[in-house]
Coordinates of C-alpha atoms in Angstrom, one line a residue:
M101 CA -0.1 0.0 0.0
N102 CA 1.6 3.3 -0.9
Y103 CA 0.9 6.7 0.6
D104 CA -1.9 7.7 -2.0
E105 CA -3.7 4.5 -1.3
T106 CA -3.2 4.9 2.3
L107 CA -4.7 8.2 2.4
L108 CA -7.7 7.3 0.3
R109 CA -8.6 4.3 2.6
A110 CA -8.1 6.3 5.5
K111 CA -10.4 9.0 4.2
N112 CA -13.0 6.4 3.2
F113 CA -12.8 4.8 6.7
G114 CA -13.2 8.1 8.5
S115 CA -16.1 9.0 6.0
G116 CA -17.7 5.6 7.1
M117 CA -17.4 6.4 10.7
M118 CA -19.1 9.5 9.9
S119 CA -21.8 7.8 8.2
L120 CA -22.5 5.7 11.4
G121 CA -23.4 8.7 13.3
L122 CA -20.4 10.3 14.4
H123 CA -19.8 14.0 14.4
S124 CA -16.7 16.0 14.5
K125 CA -14.9 16.1 18.0
S126 CA -16.5 12.7 18.9
L127 CA -14.2 10.4 21.0
V128 CA -13.5 7.2 19.2
G129 CA -11.8 4.0 20.5
I130 CA -9.7 1.5 19.2
Y131 CA -8.8 -1.7 21.0
S132 CA -6.2 -3.5 18.8
C133 CA -2.4 -4.2 18.6
N134 CA -0.5 -2.3 16.2
R135 CA -1.4 -3.2 12.6
P136 CA -2.1 -1.3 9.4
E137 CA -5.9 -0.8 10.1
W138 CA -4.7 1.1 13.2
I139 CA -3.1 3.8 11.0
L140 CA -6.0 3.9 8.6
Y141 CA -8.3 4.3 11.5
E142 CA -6.2 7.1 13.2
Q143 CA -5.6 8.9 10.0
G144 CA -9.2 8.6 9.2
C145 CA -10.1 10.1 12.5
Y146 CA -7.9 13.1 11.7
C147 CA -9.5 13.8 8.4
Y148 CA -12.8 14.3 10.3
S149 CA -11.5 16.0 13.6
L150 CA -12.4 12.6 15.5
V151 CA -10.6 12.1 18.7
V152 CA -8.4 8.9 18.9
V153 CA -8.9 7.2 22.4
P154 CA -6.7 4.1 22.5
L155 CA -7.7 1.1 24.6
Y156 CA -5.2 -1.8 25.4
D157 CA -4.9 -5.1 27.2
T158 CA -2.7 -3.9 30.2
L159 CA -5.6 -1.5 31.4
G160 CA -8.1 -4.6 32.0
P161 CA -11.7 -5.0 31.5
E162 CA -12.8 -2.7 34.2
A163 CA -10.4 0.0 33.3
C164 CA -11.6 -0.2 29.7
S165 CA -15.3 0.1 30.8
F166 CA -14.5 3.1 33.0
I167 CA -12.7 5.0 29.9
M168 CA -15.7 4.1 27.6
K169 CA -18.0 5.6 30.3
Q170 CA -16.0 8.6 31.0
T171 CA -15.4 9.6 27.3
E172 CA -19.1 8.8 26.4
M173 CA -17.7 7.0 23.3
N174 CA -20.4 5.5 21.0
L175 CA -17.9 3.6 18.5
V176 CA -14.9 1.4 19.1
V177 CA -12.8 -0.4 16.6
V178 CA -11.9 -3.7 17.8
E179 CA -9.1 -6.2 16.6
D180 CA -11.0 -9.4 16.9
D181 CA -13.9 -11.3 18.3
S182 CA -12.3 -11.7 21.9
K183 CA -12.0 -8.0 22.3
A184 CA -15.5 -7.4 20.8
S185 CA -16.8 -9.7 23.4
L186 CA -15.0 -8.3 26.3
L187 CA -16.4 -4.7 25.4
I188 CA -19.7 -6.0 24.8
E189 CA -19.9 -7.2 28.4
K190 CA -18.6 -4.0 29.9
A191 CA -20.2 -1.6 27.7
P192 CA -21.8 1.6 28.9
K193 CA -25.0 2.6 27.3
S194 CA -23.4 5.2 25.0
L195 CA -21.5 2.2 23.1
K196 CA -23.6 1.7 19.9
V197 CA -21.0 0.6 17.3
L198 CA -18.1 -1.9 17.1
I199 CA -16.1 -2.2 14.1
G200 CA -14.2 -5.5 13.8
I201 CA -10.9 -5.5 11.9
K202 CA -11.1 -9.3 11.9
E203 CA -14.2 -11.5 11.7
I204 CA -16.6 -11.4 14.4
K205 CA -18.6 -14.5 15.4
R206 CA -22.3 -14.6 14.7
S207 CA -23.0 -15.3 18.5
T208 CA -21.1 -12.2 19.3
I209 CA -22.9 -10.0 16.9
E210 CA -26.2 -11.3 18.3
R211 CA -25.1 -10.6 21.9
A212 CA -24.2 -7.1 20.9
A213 CA -27.6 -6.6 19.1
K214 CA -29.4 -7.5 22.5
R215 CA -27.4 -4.7 24.2
G216 CA -28.2 -2.1 21.5
I217 CA -24.7 -2.5 19.7
Q218 CA -24.3 -3.0 16.0
I219 CA -21.3 -4.7 14.6
Y220 CA -19.7 -3.7 11.3
S221 CA -16.6 -5.1 9.7
F222 CA -13.7 -2.8 8.8
E223 CA -14.2 -3.3 5.2
E224 CA -18.0 -2.5 5.3
V225 CA -17.2 0.9 6.9
E226 CA -14.5 1.6 4.5
K227 CA -16.9 0.8 1.4
L228 CA -19.6 2.8 3.0
G229 CA -17.3 5.9 3.2
S230 CA -16.2 5.5 -0.4
K231 CA -19.9 5.6 -1.4
I232 CA -21.2 8.5 0.8
N233 CA -17.8 10.5 0.7
H234 CA -18.5 13.0 3.6
P235 CA -16.6 16.2 3.2
E236 CA -13.4 16.3 5.3
V237 CA -13.4 18.2 8.6
P238 CA -9.8 19.2 9.2
P239 CA -8.9 20.0 12.8
D240 CA -7.8 23.4 14.2
P241 CA -4.5 23.4 16.0
E242 CA -6.1 23.5 19.5
D243 CA -8.8 20.7 18.8
L244 CA -8.3 17.7 20.8
C245 CA -6.3 14.9 18.9
T246 CA -6.1 12.2 21.3
V247 CA -6.9 11.1 24.9
C248 CA -4.2 8.7 26.2
Y249 CA -5.1 6.8 29.3
T250 CA -2.4 5.8 31.8
S251 CA -2.6 2.6 33.7
G252 CA -1.5 4.3 36.9
T253 CA -0.7 2.5 40.0
T254 CA -3.8 3.2 42.2
G255 CA -7.4 4.2 41.2
N256 CA -8.9 4.7 37.9
P257 CA -6.9 5.4 34.9
K258 CA -6.2 9.2 34.1
G259 CA -6.7 10.6 30.6
V260 CA -3.9 12.9 29.2
M261 CA -5.5 15.2 26.5
L262 CA -3.4 16.0 23.7
T263 CA -4.4 18.8 20.9
H264 CA -3.1 18.4 17.4
S265 CA -0.8 21.4 18.1
N266 CA 0.9 19.2 21.1
V267 CA 1.3 16.3 18.7
V268 CA 2.8 18.5 16.0
A269 CA 5.1 20.2 18.4
G270 CA 6.4 16.8 19.7
V271 CA 7.0 15.5 16.3
S272 CA 9.0 18.7 15.4
A273 CA 11.0 18.2 18.5
V274 CA 12.0 14.7 17.5
I275 CA 12.9 15.9 13.9
L276 CA 15.2 18.6 15.6
Q277 CA 16.7 16.4 17.8
L278 CA 17.6 13.8 14.8
G279 CA 19.0 16.8 13.1
K280 CA 16.9 16.7 10.0

């Protein structure tokens, strides 16, 4: 996949998420290991001013539930059936959509439906976005870019809120340190 293909797929995926009821500045979760779809999700979020909220295994199920509740997220991209199942069991009322990168079992889809959660495949959302093609919503520098939760040692996880300006400043500092 080259840069042009990556950008097109990211835009399509972002447009697809918007078609599922999101609006700019919505907080959108991802629960997956590093993989190409993670980048497509992340860049798709940035195309539409959606806020990236990573969830990860070391947080544990209770912390993931806490984060979903605190951020009132209604959409999470999940890597596989096991992660989808975990989130369905701990889902707050705000969670309405899961997007599976890998195949999600029929039984999991049925359990989700009973809780008012729809499940789509990554490919379905990407195709939906290519058909509808929402206009992009570029972020402003001070718009929220990501909320990264720390696992901490006691109590609930704490969310670190970074703006697009914060992220660009961090990347710029790395480039300066590398002498480029």
